[in-house]
Short mmCIF file of N, CA and C in Angstrom, two decimals:
data_model
loop_
_atom_site.label_atom_id
_atom_site.label_comp_id
_atom_site.label_asym_id
_atom_site.label_seq_id
_atom_site.Cartn_x
_atom_site.Cartn_y
_atom_site.Cartn_z
N UNK A 1 27.09 -35.17 39.01
CA UNK A 1 27.46 -34.91 38.03
C UNK A 1 26.34 -35.69 37.06
N UNK A 2 25.41 -36.53 37.81
CA UNK A 2 24.46 -37.12 36.97
C UNK A 2 23.14 -35.96 36.93
N UNK A 3 23.15 -35.15 37.91
CA UNK A 3 21.89 -34.19 37.97
C UNK A 3 21.47 -33.57 36.56
N UNK A 4 22.71 -33.21 35.67
CA UNK A 4 22.53 -32.72 34.03
C UNK A 4 21.63 -33.32 33.51
N UNK A 5 22.23 -34.52 33.23
CA UNK A 5 20.74 -35.54 32.42
C UNK A 5 19.55 -35.69 32.86
N UNK A 6 19.43 -35.97 34.02
CA UNK A 6 18.50 -36.07 34.87
C UNK A 6 17.40 -34.95 34.90
N UNK A 7 17.83 -33.97 34.63
CA UNK A 7 17.03 -32.54 34.35
C UNK A 7 16.87 -32.41 33.06
N UNK A 8 17.55 -32.83 32.23
CA UNK A 8 17.27 -32.94 30.66
C UNK A 8 16.19 -33.48 30.62
N UNK A 9 16.71 -34.99 30.79
CA UNK A 9 15.49 -35.79 30.49
C UNK A 9 13.91 -35.83 31.14
N UNK A 10 14.32 -35.20 32.39
CA UNK A 10 12.90 -34.94 33.13
C UNK A 10 12.18 -33.53 32.54
N UNK A 11 12.87 -32.54 31.68
CA UNK A 11 12.56 -31.34 31.20
C UNK A 11 11.77 -32.24 29.98
N UNK A 12 12.45 -32.92 29.22
CA UNK A 12 12.06 -33.48 27.76
C UNK A 12 10.51 -34.36 28.24
N UNK A 13 10.71 -35.35 28.94
CA UNK A 13 9.39 -36.36 29.34
C UNK A 13 8.47 -35.29 29.74
N UNK A 14 8.54 -34.46 30.53
CA UNK A 14 7.34 -33.66 31.16
C UNK A 14 6.78 -32.38 29.90
N UNK A 15 7.54 -32.03 29.12
CA UNK A 15 7.07 -30.97 28.31
C UNK A 15 6.40 -31.92 27.20
N UNK A 16 7.12 -32.94 26.76
CA UNK A 16 6.20 -33.76 25.84
C UNK A 16 4.97 -34.20 26.44
N UNK A 17 4.91 -35.06 27.40
CA UNK A 17 3.73 -35.64 28.16
C UNK A 17 2.63 -34.46 28.19
N UNK A 18 2.94 -33.45 28.77
CA UNK A 18 2.25 -32.20 29.12
C UNK A 18 1.50 -31.55 27.56
N UNK A 19 2.51 -31.57 26.88
CA UNK A 19 2.36 -31.11 25.07
C UNK A 19 0.96 -32.15 24.75
N UNK A 20 1.46 -33.03 25.08
CA UNK A 20 0.57 -34.37 24.40
C UNK A 20 -0.93 -34.17 25.04
N UNK A 21 -0.99 -34.26 26.12
CA UNK A 21 -1.80 -33.98 27.08
C UNK A 21 -2.96 -33.01 26.37
N UNK A 22 -2.30 -31.87 26.39
CA UNK A 22 -3.16 -30.78 26.02
C UNK A 22 -3.62 -30.73 24.69
N UNK A 23 -2.87 -31.19 23.59
CA UNK A 23 -3.18 -31.11 22.21
C UNK A 23 -4.22 -32.40 22.15
N UNK A 24 -4.22 -33.72 22.79
CA UNK A 24 -5.34 -34.54 23.01
C UNK A 24 -6.61 -33.83 23.57
N UNK A 25 -6.48 -33.06 24.42
CA UNK A 25 -7.91 -32.38 25.15
C UNK A 25 -8.24 -31.38 24.24
N UNK A 26 -7.70 -30.47 23.52
CA UNK A 26 -8.35 -29.79 22.77
C UNK A 26 -8.74 -30.51 21.63
N UNK A 27 -7.99 -31.32 20.80
CA UNK A 27 -8.63 -32.32 19.60
C UNK A 27 -9.93 -32.70 20.35
N UNK A 28 -10.34 -33.10 21.24
CA UNK A 28 -11.48 -34.30 21.78
C UNK A 28 -12.43 -33.08 21.96
N UNK A 29 -12.21 -31.81 22.59
CA UNK A 29 -13.18 -30.79 22.84
C UNK A 29 -13.82 -30.44 21.40
N UNK A 30 -13.00 -30.47 20.34
CA UNK A 30 -13.46 -29.54 19.11
C UNK A 30 -13.91 -30.51 18.08
N UNK A 31 -13.88 -31.80 18.88
CA UNK A 31 -14.74 -32.71 18.14
C UNK A 31 -13.98 -33.18 16.64
N UNK A 32 -12.79 -32.87 16.86
CA UNK A 32 -11.62 -33.43 15.97
C UNK A 32 -11.05 -34.76 16.17
N UNK A 33 -10.54 -35.40 15.03
CA UNK A 33 -10.03 -36.64 15.15
C UNK A 33 -8.93 -36.41 15.97
N UNK A 34 -8.27 -37.45 16.95
CA UNK A 34 -7.13 -37.68 17.69
C UNK A 34 -5.91 -38.19 16.52
N UNK A 35 -6.23 -39.12 15.83
CA UNK A 35 -5.32 -40.07 14.94
C UNK A 35 -6.56 -40.45 13.67
N UNK A 36 -6.03 -39.95 12.72
CA UNK A 36 -6.66 -40.46 11.39
C UNK A 36 -6.87 -41.98 11.40
N UNK A 37 -8.03 -42.54 11.04
CA UNK A 37 -8.26 -44.04 10.74
C UNK A 37 -8.15 -44.90 11.79
N UNK A 38 -8.46 -44.21 13.21
CA UNK A 38 -8.78 -44.68 14.53
C UNK A 38 -9.95 -44.31 15.17
N UNK A 39 -10.63 -45.49 15.39
CA UNK A 39 -11.53 -45.14 16.48
C UNK A 39 -11.49 -43.78 17.50
N UNK A 40 -12.34 -43.05 17.61
CA UNK A 40 -11.99 -41.70 18.07
C UNK A 40 -12.08 -41.77 19.86
N UNK A 41 -12.44 -42.71 20.31
CA UNK A 41 -12.53 -42.97 21.80
C UNK A 41 -11.18 -43.90 22.04
N UNK A 42 -10.64 -44.89 21.51
CA UNK A 42 -9.38 -45.58 21.20
C UNK A 42 -8.56 -44.89 21.12
N UNK A 43 -8.31 -43.78 20.21
CA UNK A 43 -7.36 -42.58 19.94
C UNK A 43 -6.83 -41.90 21.26
N UNK A 44 -8.27 -41.55 21.48
CA UNK A 44 -8.11 -40.53 22.92
C UNK A 44 -7.77 -41.10 23.83
N UNK A 45 -8.28 -42.34 24.03
CA UNK A 45 -7.80 -43.15 25.38
C UNK A 45 -6.50 -43.32 25.38
N UNK A 46 -5.79 -43.77 24.33
CA UNK A 46 -4.38 -44.39 24.11
C UNK A 46 -3.41 -43.20 23.93
N UNK A 47 -3.86 -42.02 23.83
CA UNK A 47 -2.92 -40.81 23.52
C UNK A 47 -2.60 -39.90 24.63
N UNK A 48 -3.94 -40.38 25.57
CA UNK A 48 -4.39 -39.89 27.23
C UNK A 48 -3.06 -40.69 27.90
N UNK A 49 -3.32 -42.07 27.69
CA UNK A 49 -2.54 -42.94 28.45
C UNK A 49 -1.23 -42.70 28.25
N UNK A 50 -0.54 -42.36 27.02
CA UNK A 50 0.73 -42.20 26.66
C UNK A 50 1.32 -40.68 27.37
N UNK A 51 0.51 -39.61 27.06
CA UNK A 51 0.54 -38.65 27.85
C UNK A 51 0.85 -38.38 29.25
N UNK A 52 0.24 -39.31 29.82
CA UNK A 52 0.12 -39.66 31.44
C UNK A 52 1.56 -40.13 31.80
N UNK A 53 1.94 -41.05 30.92
CA UNK A 53 2.79 -42.03 31.79
C UNK A 53 4.13 -41.33 30.86
N UNK A 54 4.29 -40.20 30.13
CA UNK A 54 5.55 -39.18 29.61
C UNK A 54 5.64 -38.24 30.86
N UNK A 55 4.31 -37.86 30.86
CA UNK A 55 4.45 -36.93 32.42
C UNK A 55 4.92 -37.39 33.78
N UNK A 56 4.18 -38.70 34.10
CA UNK A 56 4.71 -39.55 35.03
C UNK A 56 6.09 -39.97 35.21
N UNK A 57 6.39 -40.36 33.96
CA UNK A 57 8.12 -40.47 33.69
C UNK A 57 8.82 -38.95 33.75
N UNK A 58 8.45 -37.80 33.26
CA UNK A 58 9.31 -36.71 34.09
C UNK A 58 9.52 -36.57 35.30
N UNK A 59 8.30 -36.46 36.13
CA UNK A 59 8.23 -36.54 37.29
C UNK A 59 9.12 -37.20 38.20
N UNK A 60 8.90 -38.57 37.47
CA UNK A 60 10.11 -39.56 38.30
C UNK A 60 11.37 -39.28 37.99
N UNK A 61 11.74 -38.88 36.93
CA UNK A 61 13.05 -38.14 36.93
C UNK A 61 13.52 -36.96 37.82
N UNK A 62 12.60 -35.98 37.82
CA UNK A 62 12.86 -35.03 38.66
C UNK A 62 12.79 -35.72 40.37
N UNK A 63 12.25 -36.33 40.54
CA UNK A 63 12.23 -36.89 41.92
C UNK A 63 13.51 -37.82 42.14
N UNK A 64 14.44 -38.21 41.12
CA UNK A 64 15.43 -39.09 41.53
C UNK A 64 16.57 -37.86 41.42
N UNK A 65 16.23 -36.36 41.54
CA UNK A 65 17.44 -35.53 41.70
C UNK A 65 17.60 -35.74 43.57
#
């Protein structure tokens, strides 16, 4: 009974983390700002860290099944 919410949470976290990492990579490669008004390196680092965290959290949810 607990596998349904774990699958949903794992899918949501994994999709969001993967999309955030992909978006950050594309923006950095194109030389576009990741966040307006923030230093480019700091924005890319923090966004990459958040994407990795969400991706890891999603994988952790799947591992708990």
